[in-house]
Structures are given as structure tokens and as C-alpha cells.
mmCIF file of C-alpha atoms and ligand atoms in Angstrom:
data_model
loop_
_atom_site.group_PDB
_atom_site.id
_atom_site.type_symbol
_atom_site.label_atom_id
_atom_site.label_comp_id
_atom_site.label_asym_id
_atom_site.label_seq_id
_atom_site.Cartn_x
_atom_site.Cartn_y
_atom_site.Cartn_z
ATOM 1 C CA MET A 288 102.604 86.290 190.247
ATOM 2 C CA THR A 289 104.370 87.215 193.488
ATOM 3 C CA LEU A 290 108.009 86.230 193.668
ATOM 4 C CA ALA A 291 110.732 86.772 196.234
ATOM 5 C CA ASN A 292 113.321 89.361 195.147
ATOM 6 C CA ASP A 293 116.169 86.904 194.736
ATOM 7 C CA GLN A 294 113.925 84.445 192.852
ATOM 8 C CA ARG A 295 112.908 87.290 190.496
ATOM 9 C CA ALA A 296 116.555 88.262 189.970
ATOM 10 C CA GLN A 297 117.608 84.698 189.180
ATOM 11 C CA LEU A 298 114.686 84.223 186.805
ATOM 12 C CA GLU A 299 115.484 87.491 184.989
ATOM 13 C CA ALA A 300 119.079 86.321 184.597
ATOM 14 C CA LEU A 301 117.857 83.016 183.191
ATOM 15 C CA TYR A 302 115.510 84.797 180.718
ATOM 16 C CA ALA A 303 118.409 86.965 179.551
ATOM 17 C CA GLU A 304 120.527 83.873 178.941
ATOM 18 C CA MET A 305 117.843 82.013 177.006
ATOM 19 C CA ALA A 306 116.709 84.984 174.887
ATOM 20 C CA PRO A 307 119.438 84.468 172.222
ATOM 21 C CA ALA A 308 118.144 80.889 171.888
ATOM 22 C CA ASN A 309 114.693 82.308 171.052
ATOM 23 C CA LEU A 310 113.053 80.946 174.174
ATOM 24 C CA THR A 311 110.739 82.827 176.526
ATOM 25 C CA PRO A 312 108.915 81.734 179.690
ATOM 26 C CA LEU A 313 105.168 81.176 179.302
ATOM 27 C CA TRP A 314 104.450 81.904 182.963
ATOM 28 C CA GLU A 315 105.320 85.585 182.455
ATOM 29 C CA SER A 316 102.677 85.994 179.732
ATOM 30 C CA LEU A 317 100.110 83.221 180.234
ATOM 31 C CA ALA A 318 97.408 85.519 181.598
ATOM 32 C CA GLN A 319 97.775 87.840 178.549
ATOM 33 C CA LEU A 320 97.796 84.959 176.072
ATOM 34 C CA VAL A 321 94.877 82.941 177.394
ATOM 35 C CA ARG A 322 92.489 85.601 178.585
ATOM 36 C CA PRO A 323 89.303 84.946 180.518
ATOM 37 C CA GLN A 324 87.499 87.172 178.019
ATOM 38 C CA PRO A 325 88.375 89.251 174.929
ATOM 39 C CA LYS A 326 90.237 92.520 175.406
ATOM 40 C CA SER A 327 90.702 93.943 171.936
ATOM 41 C CA PRO A 328 93.705 96.120 171.135
ATOM 42 C CA ALA A 329 91.332 97.847 168.693
ATOM 43 C CA GLU A 330 89.448 100.894 169.932
ATOM 44 C CA VAL A 331 85.943 102.171 169.357
ATOM 45 C CA HIS A 332 86.276 104.859 166.707
ATOM 46 C CA SER A 333 84.251 106.801 164.161
ATOM 47 C CA TRP A 334 85.147 108.618 160.956
ATOM 48 C CA PHE A 335 83.160 111.530 159.541
ATOM 49 C CA TYR A 336 82.380 111.032 155.884
ATOM 50 C CA GLU A 337 82.893 114.656 154.896
ATOM 51 C CA ALA A 338 86.428 114.661 156.322
ATOM 52 C CA ILE A 339 87.411 111.454 154.510
ATOM 53 C CA ARG A 340 85.860 112.717 151.282
ATOM 54 C CA ASP A 341 87.862 115.911 151.404
ATOM 55 C CA TYR A 342 91.213 114.148 151.745
ATOM 56 C CA LEU A 343 90.233 111.569 149.138
ATOM 57 C CA LEU A 344 89.311 114.202 146.538
ATOM 58 C CA ARG A 345 92.606 115.978 147.227
ATOM 59 C CA ALA A 346 94.398 112.679 146.630
ATOM 60 C CA GLY A 347 92.352 112.448 143.425
ATOM 61 C CA ASP A 348 94.020 115.632 142.190
ATOM 62 C CA LEU A 349 97.458 114.163 142.804
ATOM 63 C CA ILE A 350 97.294 110.509 141.705
ATOM 64 C CA SER A 351 95.140 108.643 139.188
ATOM 65 C CA ALA A 352 93.262 105.427 139.961
ATOM 66 C CA GLU A 353 95.419 103.650 137.409
ATOM 67 C CA GLN A 354 98.682 104.911 138.906
ATOM 68 C CA ALA A 355 97.566 104.006 142.402
ATOM 69 C CA GLU A 356 96.058 100.680 141.200
ATOM 70 C CA ARG A 357 93.525 101.321 143.971
ATOM 71 C CA ARG A 358 93.127 104.906 145.199
ATOM 72 C CA VAL A 359 91.990 104.231 148.736
ATOM 73 C CA LEU A 360 92.356 105.854 152.142
ATOM 74 C CA ILE A 361 92.679 103.161 154.791
ATOM 75 C CA LEU A 362 90.547 103.524 157.924
ATOM 76 C CA GLU A 363 93.120 102.518 160.457
ATOM 77 C CA ASN A 364 92.037 101.741 163.982
ATOM 78 C CA PRO A 365 93.921 104.031 166.407
ATOM 79 C CA GLY A 366 94.715 100.964 168.533
ATOM 80 C CA LEU A 367 96.229 99.106 165.543
ATOM 81 C CA SER A 368 98.555 101.754 164.217
ATOM 82 C CA GLY A 369 100.619 100.676 161.208
ATOM 83 C CA GLN A 370 98.613 97.482 160.700
ATOM 84 C CA SER A 371 96.146 98.653 158.027
ATOM 85 C CA ALA A 372 93.387 97.098 160.107
ATOM 86 C CA ILE A 373 90.108 98.428 161.519
ATOM 87 C CA VAL A 374 89.750 95.405 163.817
ATOM 88 C CA PRO A 375 92.484 92.776 164.143
ATOM 89 C CA SER A 376 90.962 90.554 161.436
ATOM 90 C CA LEU A 377 89.507 93.111 159.002
ATOM 91 C CA TYR A 378 90.442 96.016 156.806
ATOM 92 C CA ALA A 379 88.359 99.013 155.764
ATOM 93 C CA GLY A 380 89.171 101.675 153.202
ATOM 94 C CA ILE A 381 87.395 104.359 151.202
ATOM 95 C CA GLN A 382 87.952 104.166 147.456
ATOM 96 C CA LEU A 383 87.581 106.921 144.878
ATOM 97 C CA VAL A 384 87.108 106.374 141.140
ATOM 98 C CA LEU A 385 86.768 109.628 139.207
ATOM 99 C CA PRO A 386 84.812 110.038 135.957
ATOM 100 C CA GLY A 387 86.530 108.238 133.100
ATOM 101 C CA GLU A 388 88.941 106.331 135.338
ATOM 102 C CA ILE A 389 89.648 102.620 135.550
ATOM 103 C CA ALA A 390 91.089 100.790 138.556
ATOM 104 C CA PRO A 391 92.843 97.979 136.664
ATOM 105 C CA ALA A 392 91.814 94.332 136.762
ATOM 106 C CA HIS A 393 93.492 92.092 139.301
ATOM 107 C CA ARG A 394 92.630 89.210 141.601
ATOM 108 C CA HIS A 395 93.758 88.169 145.039
ATOM 109 C CA ALA A 396 93.150 85.643 147.774
ATOM 110 C CA GLN A 397 91.505 88.328 149.925
ATOM 111 C CA CYS A 398 87.704 88.612 149.923
ATOM 112 C CA ALA A 399 86.288 92.084 149.382
ATOM 113 C CA LEU A 400 82.995 93.872 149.693
ATOM 114 C CA ARG A 401 82.108 97.342 148.464
ATOM 115 C CA PHE A 402 79.391 99.443 150.025
ATOM 116 C CA VAL A 403 78.607 102.468 147.877
ATOM 117 C CA LEU A 404 78.611 105.832 149.651
ATOM 118 C CA GLU A 405 78.348 108.301 146.767
ATOM 119 C CA GLY A 406 77.844 108.302 143.019
ATOM 120 C CA SER A 407 75.740 106.419 140.497
ATOM 121 C CA GLY A 408 76.658 104.497 137.393
ATOM 122 C CA GLY A 409 80.194 103.445 138.190
ATOM 123 C CA PHE A 410 80.786 99.718 138.151
ATOM 124 C CA THR A 411 82.722 96.852 139.582
ATOM 125 C CA ALA A 412 83.224 94.055 137.055
ATOM 126 C CA VAL A 413 83.620 90.593 138.597
ATOM 127 C CA ASP A 414 84.820 87.837 136.278
ATOM 128 C CA GLY A 415 83.748 89.956 133.333
ATOM 129 C CA GLU A 416 80.267 90.932 134.518
ATOM 130 C CA ARG A 417 79.524 94.471 135.616
ATOM 131 C CA ALA A 418 77.547 95.448 138.685
ATOM 132 C CA LEU A 419 76.300 98.990 138.090
ATOM 133 C CA MET A 420 76.678 100.730 141.414
ATOM 134 C CA GLN A 421 74.080 102.952 143.095
ATOM 135 C CA PRO A 422 74.305 104.522 146.558
ATOM 136 C CA PHE A 423 74.191 101.924 149.356
ATOM 137 C CA ASP A 424 74.445 98.924 147.031
ATOM 138 C CA LEU A 425 76.541 96.041 148.337
ATOM 139 C CA VAL A 426 78.915 94.512 145.777
ATOM 140 C CA LEU A 427 81.149 91.521 146.502
ATOM 141 C CA THR A 428 84.449 90.398 145.110
ATOM 142 C CA PRO A 429 84.963 86.925 146.588
ATOM 143 C CA GLY A 430 88.553 85.666 146.773
ATOM 144 C CA TRP A 431 90.462 85.036 143.537
ATOM 145 C CA GLN A 432 87.817 86.508 141.223
ATOM 146 C CA TRP A 433 89.044 88.991 138.627
ATOM 147 C CA HIS A 434 87.784 92.488 139.298
ATOM 148 C CA ASP A 435 88.216 95.992 137.979
ATOM 149 C CA HIS A 436 86.368 99.186 138.744
ATOM 150 C CA GLY A 437 85.350 101.893 136.314
ATOM 151 C CA ASN A 438 83.395 105.115 136.270
ATOM 152 C CA PRO A 439 81.692 106.157 133.033
ATOM 153 C CA SER A 440 79.417 108.551 134.997
ATOM 154 C CA ASP A 441 80.076 112.270 135.360
ATOM 155 C CA GLY A 442 80.563 112.382 139.135
ATOM 156 C CA PRO A 443 82.969 110.758 141.590
ATOM 157 C CA MET A 444 82.233 107.207 142.762
ATOM 158 C CA ILE A 445 83.136 106.677 146.410
ATOM 159 C CA TRP A 446 82.641 103.457 148.329
ATOM 160 C CA LEU A 447 83.727 101.601 151.416
ATOM 161 C CA ASP A 448 85.988 98.604 150.795
ATOM 162 C CA GLY A 449 85.771 95.859 153.433
ATOM 163 C CA LEU A 450 88.395 93.140 153.087
ATOM 164 C CA ASP A 451 89.854 90.303 155.134
ATOM 165 C CA ILE A 452 93.423 91.503 154.477
ATOM 166 C CA PRO A 453 94.592 91.042 158.112
ATOM 167 C CA THR A 454 93.068 87.543 158.282
ATOM 168 C CA VAL A 455 94.865 86.458 155.105
ATOM 169 C CA ARG A 456 98.066 88.035 156.441
ATOM 170 C CA HIS A 457 97.600 86.121 159.708
ATOM 171 C CA PHE A 458 97.500 82.845 157.762
ATOM 172 C CA ASP A 459 100.406 83.868 155.480
ATOM 173 C CA ALA A 460 98.222 82.983 152.527
ATOM 174 C CA SER A 461 98.280 86.053 150.277
ATOM 175 C CA PHE A 462 98.433 85.557 146.521
ATOM 176 C CA ALA A 463 97.668 88.240 143.959
ATOM 177 C CA GLU A 464 98.122 88.862 140.262
ATOM 178 C CA GLY A 465 97.393 91.485 137.643
ATOM 179 C CA HIS A 466 95.171 90.628 134.709
ATOM 180 C CA GLY A 467 97.302 92.134 131.983
ATOM 181 C CA GLU A 468 94.318 93.956 130.454
ATOM 182 C CA LYS A 469 93.325 97.172 132.231
ATOM 183 C CA ALA A 470 89.651 96.249 132.087
ATOM 184 C CA GLN A 471 88.292 92.756 131.636
ATOM 185 C CA ALA A 472 86.458 91.886 128.450
ATOM 186 C CA GLU A 473 82.734 91.618 129.049
ATOM 187 C CA GLN A 474 81.779 87.989 129.702
ATOM 188 C CA ALA A 475 78.139 88.499 130.657
ATOM 189 C CA ALA A 476 75.531 91.263 130.499
ATOM 190 C CA ALA A 477 75.282 93.546 133.537
ATOM 191 C CA GLY A 478 72.644 92.143 135.879
ATOM 192 C CA ALA A 479 72.811 88.571 134.531
ATOM 193 C CA THR A 480 73.722 86.937 137.851
ATOM 194 C CA LEU A 481 71.383 89.142 139.853
ATOM 195 C CA ALA A 482 68.509 88.009 137.632
ATOM 196 C CA ARG A 483 69.408 84.337 138.023
ATOM 197 C CA TYR A 484 70.326 84.190 141.720
ATOM 198 C CA GLY A 485 69.240 87.462 143.342
ATOM 199 C CA ARG A 486 65.514 86.783 143.558
ATOM 200 C CA ASN A 487 65.534 83.624 145.647
ATOM 201 C CA MET A 488 65.602 81.574 142.443
ATOM 202 C CA ARG A 489 68.249 79.719 140.457
ATOM 203 C CA PRO A 490 68.580 78.434 136.927
ATOM 204 C CA PHE A 491 66.504 75.292 136.488
ATOM 205 C CA ARG A 492 68.420 72.595 134.693
ATOM 206 C CA GLY A 493 66.623 69.453 135.826
ATOM 207 C CA SER A 494 67.974 67.688 138.886
ATOM 208 C CA ALA A 495 68.614 69.475 142.181
ATOM 209 C CA ALA A 496 72.317 68.661 141.888
ATOM 210 C CA ASP A 497 72.470 70.415 138.517
ATOM 211 C CA ASN A 498 70.562 73.416 139.874
ATOM 212 C CA ARG A 499 72.783 73.996 142.891
ATOM 213 C CA PRO A 500 75.374 76.730 142.305
ATOM 214 C CA ALA A 501 78.919 75.550 142.996
ATOM 215 C CA HIS A 502 80.162 78.626 144.825
ATOM 216 C CA GLN A 503 78.980 82.167 145.641
ATOM 217 C CA PRO A 504 77.296 83.158 142.370
ATOM 218 C CA LEU A 505 75.789 86.465 143.492
ATOM 219 C CA PHE A 506 77.871 89.599 143.867
ATOM 220 C CA HIS A 507 75.358 92.449 143.776
ATOM 221 C CA TYR A 508 72.812 93.241 146.500
ATOM 222 C CA PRO A 509 71.132 96.506 145.411
ATOM 223 C CA TYR A 510 69.825 99.071 147.879
ATOM 224 C CA ALA A 511 66.672 99.150 145.727
ATOM 225 C CA GLU A 512 66.007 95.579 146.904
ATOM 226 C CA TRP A 513 67.264 95.416 150.487
ATOM 227 C CA ARG A 514 65.779 98.748 151.631
ATOM 228 C CA PRO A 515 62.114 97.902 150.817
ATOM 229 C CA ALA A 516 62.674 94.482 152.406
ATOM 230 C CA LEU A 517 63.624 96.193 155.677
ATOM 231 C CA ASP A 518 60.545 98.426 155.501
ATOM 232 C CA MET A 519 58.289 95.440 154.905
ATOM 233 C CA MET A 520 59.927 93.650 157.807
ATOM 234 C CA ALA A 521 59.298 96.653 160.045
ATOM 235 C CA ARG A 522 55.608 96.612 159.082
ATOM 236 C CA THR A 523 55.130 92.909 159.583
ATOM 237 C CA ALA A 524 57.566 91.456 162.133
ATOM 238 C CA ALA A 525 58.206 91.884 165.827
ATOM 239 C CA ILE A 526 61.335 93.924 166.418
ATOM 240 C CA ASP A 527 64.410 92.262 167.931
ATOM 241 C CA PRO A 528 65.074 94.247 171.121
ATOM 242 C CA HIS A 529 68.863 93.897 170.678
ATOM 243 C CA LEU A 530 69.256 94.307 166.909
ATOM 244 C CA GLY A 531 66.230 96.170 165.599
ATOM 245 C CA HIS A 532 64.814 94.915 162.297
ATOM 246 C CA ALA A 533 67.880 93.187 160.881
ATOM 247 C CA LEU A 534 68.473 91.263 157.650
ATOM 248 C CA GLU A 535 71.631 89.368 156.771
ATOM 249 C CA PHE A 536 72.919 89.216 153.184
ATOM 250 C CA LEU A 537 73.134 85.576 152.090
ATOM 251 C CA ASN A 538 75.213 83.427 149.813
ATOM 252 C CA PRO A 539 72.472 81.744 147.762
ATOM 253 C CA ALA A 540 74.666 78.674 147.250
ATOM 254 C CA ASP A 541 74.511 77.611 150.890
ATOM 255 C CA GLY A 542 72.362 80.078 152.849
ATOM 256 C CA GLY A 543 75.447 81.146 154.808
ATOM 257 C CA PRO A 544 77.242 84.475 155.134
ATOM 258 C CA VAL A 545 78.170 86.275 151.917
ATOM 259 C CA MET A 546 81.836 85.222 151.987
ATOM 260 C CA PRO A 547 83.930 82.639 153.872
ATOM 261 C CA THR A 548 85.419 85.215 156.244
ATOM 262 C CA ILE A 549 82.946 88.114 156.195
ATOM 263 C CA ALA A 550 79.280 88.399 157.152
ATOM 264 C CA ALA A 551 77.189 91.472 156.300
ATOM 265 C CA HIS A 552 73.805 92.759 157.356
ATOM 266 C CA VAL A 553 71.530 95.809 157.406
ATOM 267 C CA ARG A 554 69.200 96.951 160.132
ATOM 268 C CA LEU A 555 66.422 99.453 160.633
ATOM 269 C CA LEU A 556 65.598 101.075 163.961
ATOM 270 C CA PRO A 557 62.336 103.043 163.893
ATOM 271 C CA ALA A 558 62.401 106.621 165.256
ATOM 272 C CA GLY A 559 62.414 106.593 169.047
ATOM 273 C CA PHE A 560 63.604 102.987 169.301
ATOM 274 C CA GLU A 561 66.496 102.122 171.554
ATOM 275 C CA THR A 562 68.132 98.697 171.499
ATOM 276 C CA ARG A 563 69.089 96.784 174.583
ATOM 277 C CA GLY A 564 72.772 96.039 175.108
ATOM 278 C CA ARG A 565 74.532 93.300 173.183
ATOM 279 C CA ARG A 566 78.139 92.315 172.871
ATOM 280 C CA SER A 567 79.679 89.775 170.541
ATOM 281 C CA THR A 568 83.121 88.520 169.583
ATOM 282 C CA ASP A 569 82.918 89.727 165.990
ATOM 283 C CA GLY A 570 84.500 93.137 165.558
ATOM 284 C CA THR A 571 81.975 95.036 163.435
ATOM 285 C CA VAL A 572 82.282 97.963 161.048
ATOM 286 C CA PHE A 573 79.111 100.024 160.620
ATOM 287 C CA VAL A 574 78.040 102.560 158.010
ATOM 288 C CA VAL A 575 75.156 104.891 158.767
ATOM 289 C CA VAL A 576 72.894 104.765 155.710
ATOM 290 C CA GLU A 577 70.026 107.003 156.794
ATOM 291 C CA GLY A 578 68.773 108.820 159.836
ATOM 292 C CA GLN A 579 70.167 110.275 163.008
ATOM 293 C CA GLY A 580 70.767 108.757 166.376
ATOM 294 C CA SER A 581 73.518 107.640 168.661
ATOM 295 C CA ALA A 582 75.493 104.591 169.666
ATOM 296 C CA SER A 583 76.445 103.935 173.240
ATOM 297 C CA ILE A 584 79.463 101.648 173.372
ATOM 298 C CA ASP A 585 80.547 100.478 176.805
ATOM 299 C CA GLY A 586 78.765 103.588 178.050
ATOM 300 C CA SER A 587 80.410 106.221 175.831
ATOM 301 C CA ALA A 588 78.259 107.971 173.248
ATOM 302 C CA LEU A 589 78.887 108.393 169.520
ATOM 303 C CA PRO A 590 76.618 110.572 167.380
ATOM 304 C CA LEU A 591 75.427 108.858 164.184
ATOM 305 C CA ARG A 592 74.960 110.768 160.939
ATOM 306 C CA PRO A 593 74.485 109.563 157.374
ATOM 307 C CA ARG A 594 77.567 108.030 155.731
ATOM 308 C CA ASP A 595 79.682 108.167 158.874
ATOM 309 C CA ILE A 596 81.546 104.953 159.678
ATOM 310 C CA PHE A 597 82.172 103.532 163.117
ATOM 311 C CA VAL A 598 83.798 100.418 164.480
ATOM 312 C CA VAL A 599 82.829 98.327 167.481
ATOM 313 C CA PRO A 600 85.630 95.869 168.349
ATOM 314 C CA SER A 601 85.053 92.475 169.931
ATOM 315 C CA TRP A 602 83.162 92.251 173.215
ATOM 316 C CA HIS A 603 82.083 95.881 173.535
ATOM 317 C CA ASP A 604 78.522 96.419 174.702
ATOM 318 C CA LEU A 605 76.591 98.216 171.935
ATOM 319 C CA ARG A 606 73.300 100.056 172.345
ATOM 320 C CA LEU A 607 71.786 102.043 169.508
ATOM 321 C CA ARG A 608 69.244 104.833 169.701
ATOM 322 C CA ALA A 609 67.291 106.143 166.729
ATOM 323 C CA ASP A 610 66.213 109.811 166.778
ATOM 324 C CA SER A 611 64.752 109.388 163.292
ATOM 325 C CA ASP A 612 64.371 106.103 161.378
ATOM 326 C CA LEU A 613 67.944 104.823 161.493
ATOM 327 C CA VAL A 614 69.363 102.437 158.881
ATOM 328 C CA LEU A 615 72.780 100.848 159.304
ATOM 329 C CA PHE A 616 74.952 98.533 157.244
ATOM 330 C CA GLY A 617 77.465 96.361 159.078
ATOM 331 C CA TYR A 618 80.121 93.775 158.266
ATOM 332 C CA SER A 619 82.176 91.613 160.565
ATOM 333 C CA ASP A 620 84.387 88.546 160.828
ATOM 334 C CA ARG A 621 81.535 86.423 162.224
ATOM 335 C CA ALA A 622 81.641 84.170 159.142
ATOM 336 C CA ALA A 623 85.208 83.158 159.985
ATOM 337 C CA GLN A 624 84.607 82.950 163.731
ATOM 338 C CA GLU A 625 81.629 80.618 163.354
ATOM 339 C CA LYS A 626 83.673 78.228 161.221
ATOM 340 C CA LEU A 627 86.331 78.187 163.925
ATOM 341 C CA ASN A 628 83.753 77.721 166.713
ATOM 342 C CA LEU A 629 84.859 80.992 168.288
ATOM 343 C CA PHE A 630 81.770 83.174 167.962
ATOM 344 C CA LYS A 631 79.983 84.193 171.156
ATOM 345 C CA GLU A 632 77.403 86.818 171.982
ATOM 346 C CA GLU A 633 75.759 88.058 175.149
ATOM 347 C CA ARG A 634 72.515 90.002 175.365
ATOM 348 C CA SER A 635 71.608 92.129 178.352
HETATM 349 O O1 GTQ B 838 89.445 97.189 144.984
HETATM 350 O O2 GTQ B 838 90.615 95.408 144.691
HETATM 351 O O3 GTQ B 838 90.689 98.873 149.435
HETATM 352 O O4 GTQ B 838 92.670 94.987 146.192
HETATM 353 C C1 GTQ B 838 92.301 97.205 149.035
HETATM 354 C C2 GTQ B 838 92.798 96.217 148.200
HETATM 355 C C3 GTQ B 838 90.561 97.658 147.450
HETATM 356 C C4 GTQ B 838 90.320 96.402 145.337
HETATM 357 C C5 GTQ B 838 91.188 97.909 148.642
HETATM 358 C C6 GTQ B 838 92.182 95.941 146.996
HETATM 359 C C7 GTQ B 838 91.041 96.662 146.622
#
């Protein structure tokens, strides 16, 4: 906006007068508010697993899981300092549960996923049913379901927590409560829901209406099942030049994303493969599961090594290169964006 000096001076005086009345002029900020395309305040960033692990284990010497309620180091985007957010809509943290510990039962409006990075035999119990966690399993805690975490194994359990905390904060819709009991009483045998809903089947009770699950019944997506599925896909399907061999985790109740706000997927890029560029409006958090390679994001390169975590905010061109077979897990706010008719992608 070009303004004559005296016009600018008079306008500034007017703004100063109206400020105590909590009024501001749109024309000074319109171009920032209604942008021609996304320009995220979040930055591309990566975290090295070994560095996080070190700090987390040191925290483990100083505070118990029970004292902390959740002993987690937040992965805070350097462009969103103080906001406990990895992209504007999503949170990521790394949680530690040491042998013998319990992270007490609670529930909250926020949806959560866990992606296991280290340890075997710990569990997340959701509404009284345990999911026994193995490396690279995906475990969900949909909103308002009781959950506690425990670790009867003899090594540390470490996983990535992905939640929609900033989205819930944005809508001023946070509710949470403690359970009262540290750990929930067992309501169902471990693996009961996985057996009923995790194999593309559902309990048969007669009519289709009676068979249809009412909500998201499945909360455990084991590595032992998704990893061979990716391999089989790589042997039998044409590769997507922009995504590699990619599989989305589904809510078996409706075939949609795993939770109302969060979508999650895995992908396999065979050694030597390089994706073409793609950008999308869903800020995405990635975990490297296996292999070595690199990501090129708007032209700058990030090395990729197992268990490192990196974030690609909205509308950044992403290209991936696999030096060895490269397997990635990713979650994003696409589930929310699609409901709001906001999601867009562009492939080059
Ligand atoms: O495990 O319930 O990283 O409530 C942040 C908030 C984990 C959890 C987090 C939570 C949890």
C-alpha cells in the first residue's frame, strides 16, 4: 500500500486512538491474513534420535513417570517457540516409560497416536485393553478414551506421541480428567480388538447394521503386519512416483483416516529410488523406520537415518531419495483439513 506521508500520519494517529477500543484496521494486515498461498510459521527441522534419547534418559533419573504424569520431551518447532507445537495444528513428543513404571490413567479430548521407537513388551491400555508394544507399532488413543501406559519389560520403552493438542487449543475445546486408579482394571484380553477388527473383518452378528462398529474400534497397528504389507506392495504394484509405495492406516469403521484430526501412513522407497516433488497443505511429521537416504525440502537437504524425526510444514516441496530401502512413518493433519475442505496438494 503506498500512502502519502500526511495520509500515513493521520491514519497512524487514528489507529492509536482506536486501539484502546480494541479496533484495528484490516487494510494494514489483509495481505498477511488472506494469503495467496500458505506460508507456514513452522520451519523444516529434524531431531536426531540419539540426542533426544540421551536427554530423556537423564530426565528419567530425575523424575518418575508417575510424578510427571507423562514423562515426555516435546519436539518444538523452532518457528513456533513456546507453543508446544511441531506444526501449527499438531504436537509431537518423545515419551519414556522405564521398567516397572506406570504413566497413570487419564482421558482427554485430544486424540493421540504412539509410534514405538525402542523397547518391547511395554503397553498402552485403552479403555481397559492392553496393546503390547513392539518397535514401530502404531497405537492409537482416540479422544476421550481412558489410557495408561506401563512397562513390565526390563528395558526402557520410548515412543513418539503425536497429538492434536494445538488444534484442540485452537477450538478452546480441551477437557481432561484423571481416572482415580493408577492403572485401569483389565476389561478385555490383550489383542482382542486387533483380532476382531485388525484383519479386515468384524464381528458377525447378523444384519449389516449390527455388524458395523460405532466408532474407531481398532487401536493397534503392529509393525509385524504393516511391514510385510509394504513389501508385498513393492513386489506387486507400480510405484507412485511422488510417494513411493505408500499405505495409509485406516479406521475400519468408515475407511477414513485413523482419527478425526490425524491421518497416518507408512511408505517404502526401494534403494536407488528418488521421488518427484510434491507439496501439500498438511504439515507432516516423519519418522525414519529403516534405511538411509535424504530428503530435499524446498531444495535444502536433510540426511535420513533410522529413528530420526523430521517435520515438513505446509506447502514445502518434498523429494525423498533412498540410498538403501527406506521406510518412513508419517502423520499429519490431513484428516482435519479434508473435513474442512482445506486440503490441497500439487505434484511436480
Ligand atoms: O500419553 O496421554 O505426549 O496426555 C502429551 C499428552 C502424551 C499421553 C503426551 C498426553 C500424553
